[in-house]
Coordinates of C-alpha atoms in Angstrom, one line a residue:
X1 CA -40.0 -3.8 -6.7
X2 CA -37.0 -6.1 -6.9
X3 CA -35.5 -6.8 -10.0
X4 CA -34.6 -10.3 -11.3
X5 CA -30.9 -9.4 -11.5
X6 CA -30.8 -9.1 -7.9
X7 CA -32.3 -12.5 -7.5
X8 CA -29.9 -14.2 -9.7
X9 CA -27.4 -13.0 -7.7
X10 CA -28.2 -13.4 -4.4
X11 CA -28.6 -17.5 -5.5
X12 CA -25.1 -17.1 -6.9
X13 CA -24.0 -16.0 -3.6
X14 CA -26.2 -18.5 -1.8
X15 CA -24.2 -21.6 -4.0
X16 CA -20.9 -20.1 -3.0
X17 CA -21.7 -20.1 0.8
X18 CA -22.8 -23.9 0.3
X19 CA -19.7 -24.8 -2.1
X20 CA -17.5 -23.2 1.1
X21 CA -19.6 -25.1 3.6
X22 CA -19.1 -28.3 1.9
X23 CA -15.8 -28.1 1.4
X24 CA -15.1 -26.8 5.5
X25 CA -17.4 -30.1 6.5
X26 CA -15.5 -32.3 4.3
X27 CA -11.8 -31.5 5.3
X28 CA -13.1 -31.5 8.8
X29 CA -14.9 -35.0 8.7
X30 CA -12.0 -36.2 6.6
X31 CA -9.8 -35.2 9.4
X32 CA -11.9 -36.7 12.3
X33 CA -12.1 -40.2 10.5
X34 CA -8.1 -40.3 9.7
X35 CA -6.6 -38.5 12.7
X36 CA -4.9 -41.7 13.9
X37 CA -3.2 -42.3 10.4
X38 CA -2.7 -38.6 10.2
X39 CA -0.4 -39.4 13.8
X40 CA 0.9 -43.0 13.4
X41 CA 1.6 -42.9 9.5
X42 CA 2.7 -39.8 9.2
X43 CA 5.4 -40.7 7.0
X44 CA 4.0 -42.5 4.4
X45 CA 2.7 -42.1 0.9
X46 CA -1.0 -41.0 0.1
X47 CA -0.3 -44.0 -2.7
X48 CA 0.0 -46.3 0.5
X49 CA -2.6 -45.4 2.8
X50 CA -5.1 -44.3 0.9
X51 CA -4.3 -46.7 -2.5
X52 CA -8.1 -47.4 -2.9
X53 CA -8.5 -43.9 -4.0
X54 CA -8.3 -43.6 -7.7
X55 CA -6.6 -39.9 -7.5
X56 CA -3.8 -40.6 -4.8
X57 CA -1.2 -40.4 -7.6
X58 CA -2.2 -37.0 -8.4
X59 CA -1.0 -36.2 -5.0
X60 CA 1.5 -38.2 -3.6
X61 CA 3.0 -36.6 -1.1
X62 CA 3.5 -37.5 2.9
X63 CA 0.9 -37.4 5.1
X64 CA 2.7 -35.5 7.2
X65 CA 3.0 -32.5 4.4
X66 CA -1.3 -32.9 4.2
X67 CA -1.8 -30.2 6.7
X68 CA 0.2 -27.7 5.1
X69 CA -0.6 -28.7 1.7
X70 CA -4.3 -28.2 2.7
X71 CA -4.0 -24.5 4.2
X72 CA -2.2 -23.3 1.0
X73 CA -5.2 -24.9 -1.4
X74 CA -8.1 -23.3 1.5
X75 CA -5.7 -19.9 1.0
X76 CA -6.6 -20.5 -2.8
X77 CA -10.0 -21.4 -2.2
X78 CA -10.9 -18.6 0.0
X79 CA -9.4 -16.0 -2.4
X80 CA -11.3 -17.6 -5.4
X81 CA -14.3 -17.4 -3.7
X82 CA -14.0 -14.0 -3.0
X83 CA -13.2 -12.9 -6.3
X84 CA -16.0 -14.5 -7.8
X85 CA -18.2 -13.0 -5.1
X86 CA -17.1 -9.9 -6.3
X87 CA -17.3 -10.7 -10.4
X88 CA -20.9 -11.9 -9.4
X89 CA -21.6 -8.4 -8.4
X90 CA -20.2 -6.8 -11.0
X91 CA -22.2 -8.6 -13.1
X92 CA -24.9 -8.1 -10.9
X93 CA -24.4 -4.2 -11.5
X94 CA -24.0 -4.3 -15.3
X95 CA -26.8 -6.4 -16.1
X96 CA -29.3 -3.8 -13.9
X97 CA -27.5 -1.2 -15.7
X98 CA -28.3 -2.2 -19.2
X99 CA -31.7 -2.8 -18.3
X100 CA -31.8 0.4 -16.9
X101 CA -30.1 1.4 -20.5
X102 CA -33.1 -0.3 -22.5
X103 CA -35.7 2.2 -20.2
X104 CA -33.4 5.3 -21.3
X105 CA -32.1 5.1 -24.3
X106 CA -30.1 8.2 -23.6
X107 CA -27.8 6.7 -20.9
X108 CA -24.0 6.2 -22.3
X109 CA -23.1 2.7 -22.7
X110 CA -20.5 1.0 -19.7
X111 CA -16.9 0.3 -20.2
X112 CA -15.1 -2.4 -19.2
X113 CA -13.0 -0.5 -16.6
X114 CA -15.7 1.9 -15.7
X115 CA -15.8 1.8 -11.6
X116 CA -18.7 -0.6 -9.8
X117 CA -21.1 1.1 -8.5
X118 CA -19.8 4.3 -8.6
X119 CA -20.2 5.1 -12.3
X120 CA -23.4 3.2 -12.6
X121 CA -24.9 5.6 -9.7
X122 CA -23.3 8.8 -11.6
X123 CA -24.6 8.3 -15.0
X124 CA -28.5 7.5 -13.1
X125 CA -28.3 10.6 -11.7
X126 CA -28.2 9.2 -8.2
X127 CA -27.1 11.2 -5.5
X128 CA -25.4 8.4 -3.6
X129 CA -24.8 10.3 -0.6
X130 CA -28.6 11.3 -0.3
X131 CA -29.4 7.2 -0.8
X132 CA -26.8 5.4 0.9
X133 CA -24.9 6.0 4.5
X134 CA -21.8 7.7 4.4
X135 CA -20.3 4.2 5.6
X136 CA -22.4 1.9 3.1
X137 CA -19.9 4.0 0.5
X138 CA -16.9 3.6 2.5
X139 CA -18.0 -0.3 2.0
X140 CA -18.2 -0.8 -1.4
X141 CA -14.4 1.0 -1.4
X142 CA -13.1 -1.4 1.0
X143 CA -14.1 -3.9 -0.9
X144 CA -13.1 -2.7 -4.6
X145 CA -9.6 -2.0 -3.0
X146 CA -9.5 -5.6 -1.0
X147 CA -10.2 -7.4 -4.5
X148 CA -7.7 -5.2 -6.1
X149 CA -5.3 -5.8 -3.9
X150 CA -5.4 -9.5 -4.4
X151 CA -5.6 -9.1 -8.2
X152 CA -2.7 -6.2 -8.7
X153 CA -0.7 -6.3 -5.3
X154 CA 0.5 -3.2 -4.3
X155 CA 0.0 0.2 -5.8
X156 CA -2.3 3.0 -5.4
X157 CA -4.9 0.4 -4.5
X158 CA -2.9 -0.6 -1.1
X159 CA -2.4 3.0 0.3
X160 CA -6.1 3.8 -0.7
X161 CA -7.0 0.2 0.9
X162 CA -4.8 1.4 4.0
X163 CA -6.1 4.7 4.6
X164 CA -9.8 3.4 4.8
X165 CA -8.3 0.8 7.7
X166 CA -6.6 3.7 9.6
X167 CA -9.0 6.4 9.3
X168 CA -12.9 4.7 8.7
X169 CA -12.0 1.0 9.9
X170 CA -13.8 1.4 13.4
X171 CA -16.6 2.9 11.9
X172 CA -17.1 0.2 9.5
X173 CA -16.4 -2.0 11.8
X174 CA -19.4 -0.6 14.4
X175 CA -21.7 -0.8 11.8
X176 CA -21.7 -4.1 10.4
X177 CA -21.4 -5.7 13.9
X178 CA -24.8 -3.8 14.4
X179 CA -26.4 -4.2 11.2
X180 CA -25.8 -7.6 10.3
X181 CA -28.5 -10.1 11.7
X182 CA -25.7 -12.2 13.3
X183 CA -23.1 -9.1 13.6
X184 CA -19.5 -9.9 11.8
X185 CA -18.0 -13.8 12.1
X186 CA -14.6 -12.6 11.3
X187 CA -14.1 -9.5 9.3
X188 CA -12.0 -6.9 10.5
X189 CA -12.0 -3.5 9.0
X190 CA -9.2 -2.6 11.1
X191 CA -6.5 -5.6 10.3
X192 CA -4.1 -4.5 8.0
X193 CA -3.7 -7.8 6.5
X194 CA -5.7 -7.6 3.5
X195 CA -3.9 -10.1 1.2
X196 CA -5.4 -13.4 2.5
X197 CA -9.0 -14.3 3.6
X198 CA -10.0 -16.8 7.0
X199 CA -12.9 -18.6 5.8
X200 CA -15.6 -16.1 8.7
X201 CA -14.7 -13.2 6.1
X202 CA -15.6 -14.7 3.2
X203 CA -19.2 -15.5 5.0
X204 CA -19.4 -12.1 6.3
X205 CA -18.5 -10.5 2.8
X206 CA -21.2 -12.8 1.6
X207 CA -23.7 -11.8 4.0
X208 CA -22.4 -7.9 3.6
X209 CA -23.2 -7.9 -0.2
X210 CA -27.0 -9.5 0.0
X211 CA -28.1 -6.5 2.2
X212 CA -25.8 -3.8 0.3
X213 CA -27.4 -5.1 -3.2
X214 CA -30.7 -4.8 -1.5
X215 CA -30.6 -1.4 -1.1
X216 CA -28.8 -0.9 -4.2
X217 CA -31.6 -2.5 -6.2
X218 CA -34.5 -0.9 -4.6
X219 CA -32.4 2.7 -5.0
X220 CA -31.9 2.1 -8.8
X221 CA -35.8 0.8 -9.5
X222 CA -37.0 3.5 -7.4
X223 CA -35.0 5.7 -9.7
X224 CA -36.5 4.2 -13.2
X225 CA -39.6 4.1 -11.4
X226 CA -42.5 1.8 -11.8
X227 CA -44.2 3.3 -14.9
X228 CA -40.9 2.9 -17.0
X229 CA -39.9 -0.2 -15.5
X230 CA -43.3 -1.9 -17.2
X231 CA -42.7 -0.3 -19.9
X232 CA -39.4 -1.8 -20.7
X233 CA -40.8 -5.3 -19.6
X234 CA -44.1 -4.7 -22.1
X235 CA -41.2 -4.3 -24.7
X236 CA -39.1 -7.1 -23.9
X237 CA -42.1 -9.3 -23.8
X238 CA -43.3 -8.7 -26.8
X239 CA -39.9 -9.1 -28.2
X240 CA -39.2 -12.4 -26.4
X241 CA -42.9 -13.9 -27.6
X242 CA -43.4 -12.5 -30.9
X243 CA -45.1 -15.7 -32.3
X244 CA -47.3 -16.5 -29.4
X245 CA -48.9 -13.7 -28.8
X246 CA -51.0 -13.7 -31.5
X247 CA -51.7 -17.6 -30.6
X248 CA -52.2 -16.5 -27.2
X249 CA -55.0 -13.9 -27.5
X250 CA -55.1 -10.4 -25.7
X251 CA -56.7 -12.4 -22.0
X252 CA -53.7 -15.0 -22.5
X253 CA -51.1 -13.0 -23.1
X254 CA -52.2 -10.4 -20.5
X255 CA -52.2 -12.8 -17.9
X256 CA -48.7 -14.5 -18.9
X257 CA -47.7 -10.7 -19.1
X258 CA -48.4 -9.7 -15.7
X259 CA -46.6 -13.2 -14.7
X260 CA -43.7 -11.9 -16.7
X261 CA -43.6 -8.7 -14.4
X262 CA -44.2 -10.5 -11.2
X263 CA -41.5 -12.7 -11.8
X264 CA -38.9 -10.0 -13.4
X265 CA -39.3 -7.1 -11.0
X266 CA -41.8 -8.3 -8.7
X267 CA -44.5 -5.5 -9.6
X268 CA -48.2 -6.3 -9.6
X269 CA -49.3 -4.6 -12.8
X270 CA -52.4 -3.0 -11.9
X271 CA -55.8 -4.3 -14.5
X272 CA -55.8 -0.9 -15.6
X273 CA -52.7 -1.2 -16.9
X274 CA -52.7 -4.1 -18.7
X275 CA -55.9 -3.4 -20.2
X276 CA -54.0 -0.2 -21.7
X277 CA -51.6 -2.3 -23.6
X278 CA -51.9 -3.4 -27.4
X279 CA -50.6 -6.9 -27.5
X280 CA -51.2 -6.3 -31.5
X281 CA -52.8 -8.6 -34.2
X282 CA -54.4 -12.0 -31.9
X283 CA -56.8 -14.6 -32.2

């Protein structure tokens, strides 16, 4: 099973490597093809040198102030990205959760400030340190505390941030390098400068939240379990094609149905299954 939430995200996170990768080959080819105006007209206006392009008012500056100007908008970039990284996987996490909520009616409904993924686990009744590594855990808490850090700088964020680094930074640091198909570009768990971001971290961080939503996702629909999982998806189908189905006919919408769960949670839903379920009043 593998829920379409998880696939949503992981193409979120798949455009923000690309948008970063764009952007690095850009500045860099932009650099190789001006380097000698760069050197030689270092002193004139971006109005002068580059007066062809339409936007060179919007930034006129010196060439010479380009350089600097450029690793205080990458600074920006690279922190952007990695907040949005992170929103994605909050949103990642509460859009599960309130499909997990439409299974279980019972479960409470999620704050805005509840914390992600801890309280999501809790009210599943997942026992996170019988599913997840002691150091997976320590992960997700690096990385709440490194996005709060950015977003409230200081507080009891930074001396929660900076006890991780002291005391389970080399651990962290020994399992990602292992576990990560190419090990860690630049991340270290150990640095105690948390409040900017070198472009490797942001591609490790990206590459560090595909495999920990992975596991996350299969934890959570292991926990619903297939048999409610189609139950919830027979629901929202119905819902979502109310004036089809009767159009459709019961082989019809059967077939489009076990689509509809291939494509949502990946589950092949078994003909004895389907035959079980009343699609209602057809043709």
């Amino acid at each position: 099973m593998r829920s379409k939430q998880l696939t949503e995200f992981k193409t979120e996170l798949s455009e923000l490597n690309n948008c970063l990768s764009h952007y690095i080959f850009v500045w860099e080819q932009f650099h190789i093809d001006n380097n000698e105006k760069l050197v030689k007209q270092k002193n004139k206006l971006t109005t002068e040198v580059f007066s062809q392009n339409t936007n060179s008012r919007q930034f006129r500056v010196k060439l010479d102030h380009l350089n600097a100007s450029h690793r205080s908008t990458f600074e920006f970039i690279l922190k952007s990205l990695f907040l949005l990284a992170y929103s994605e996987f909050e949103v990642y996490m509460r859009t599960l959760y309130e499909f997990a909520r439409k299974a279980d009616t019972s479960l409470p409904n999620l704050q805005v400030k509840e914390r992600i993924p801890d309280d999501i686990f809790k009210y599943l009744g997942i026992v996170t340190s019988s599913n997840f590594d002691q150091k997976e855990i320590w992960t997700f808490d690096y990385i709440r505390l490194r996005r709060n850090r950015i977003t409230h700088s200081g507080g009891q964020s930074k001396g929660d941030l900076a006890d991780i680094i002291r005391n389970k930074g080399n651990a962290l640091q020994q399992l990602w390098k292992t576990k990560l198909t190419n090990g860690l570009f630049g991340l270290n768990f150990q640095n105690n400068k948390t409040d900017t971001f070198s472009k490797e971290e942001i591609f490790d961080f990206i590459n560090i939240f595909r495999l920990l939503t992975e596991k996350v996702d299969e934890v959570i629909c292991q926990k619903l379990g297939e048999d409610k999982i189609i139950e919830t998806l027979e629901s929202e189908f119905k819902s979502k094609h109310k004036s089809e189905i009767k159009g459709w006919g019961t082989k019809r919408s059967a077939r489009k149905f076990a689509s509809y769960s291939k494509f949502e949670f990946d589950i092949n839903v078994s003909n004895d299954k389907i035959e079980k379920i009343d699609f209602g009043e057809v043709a």
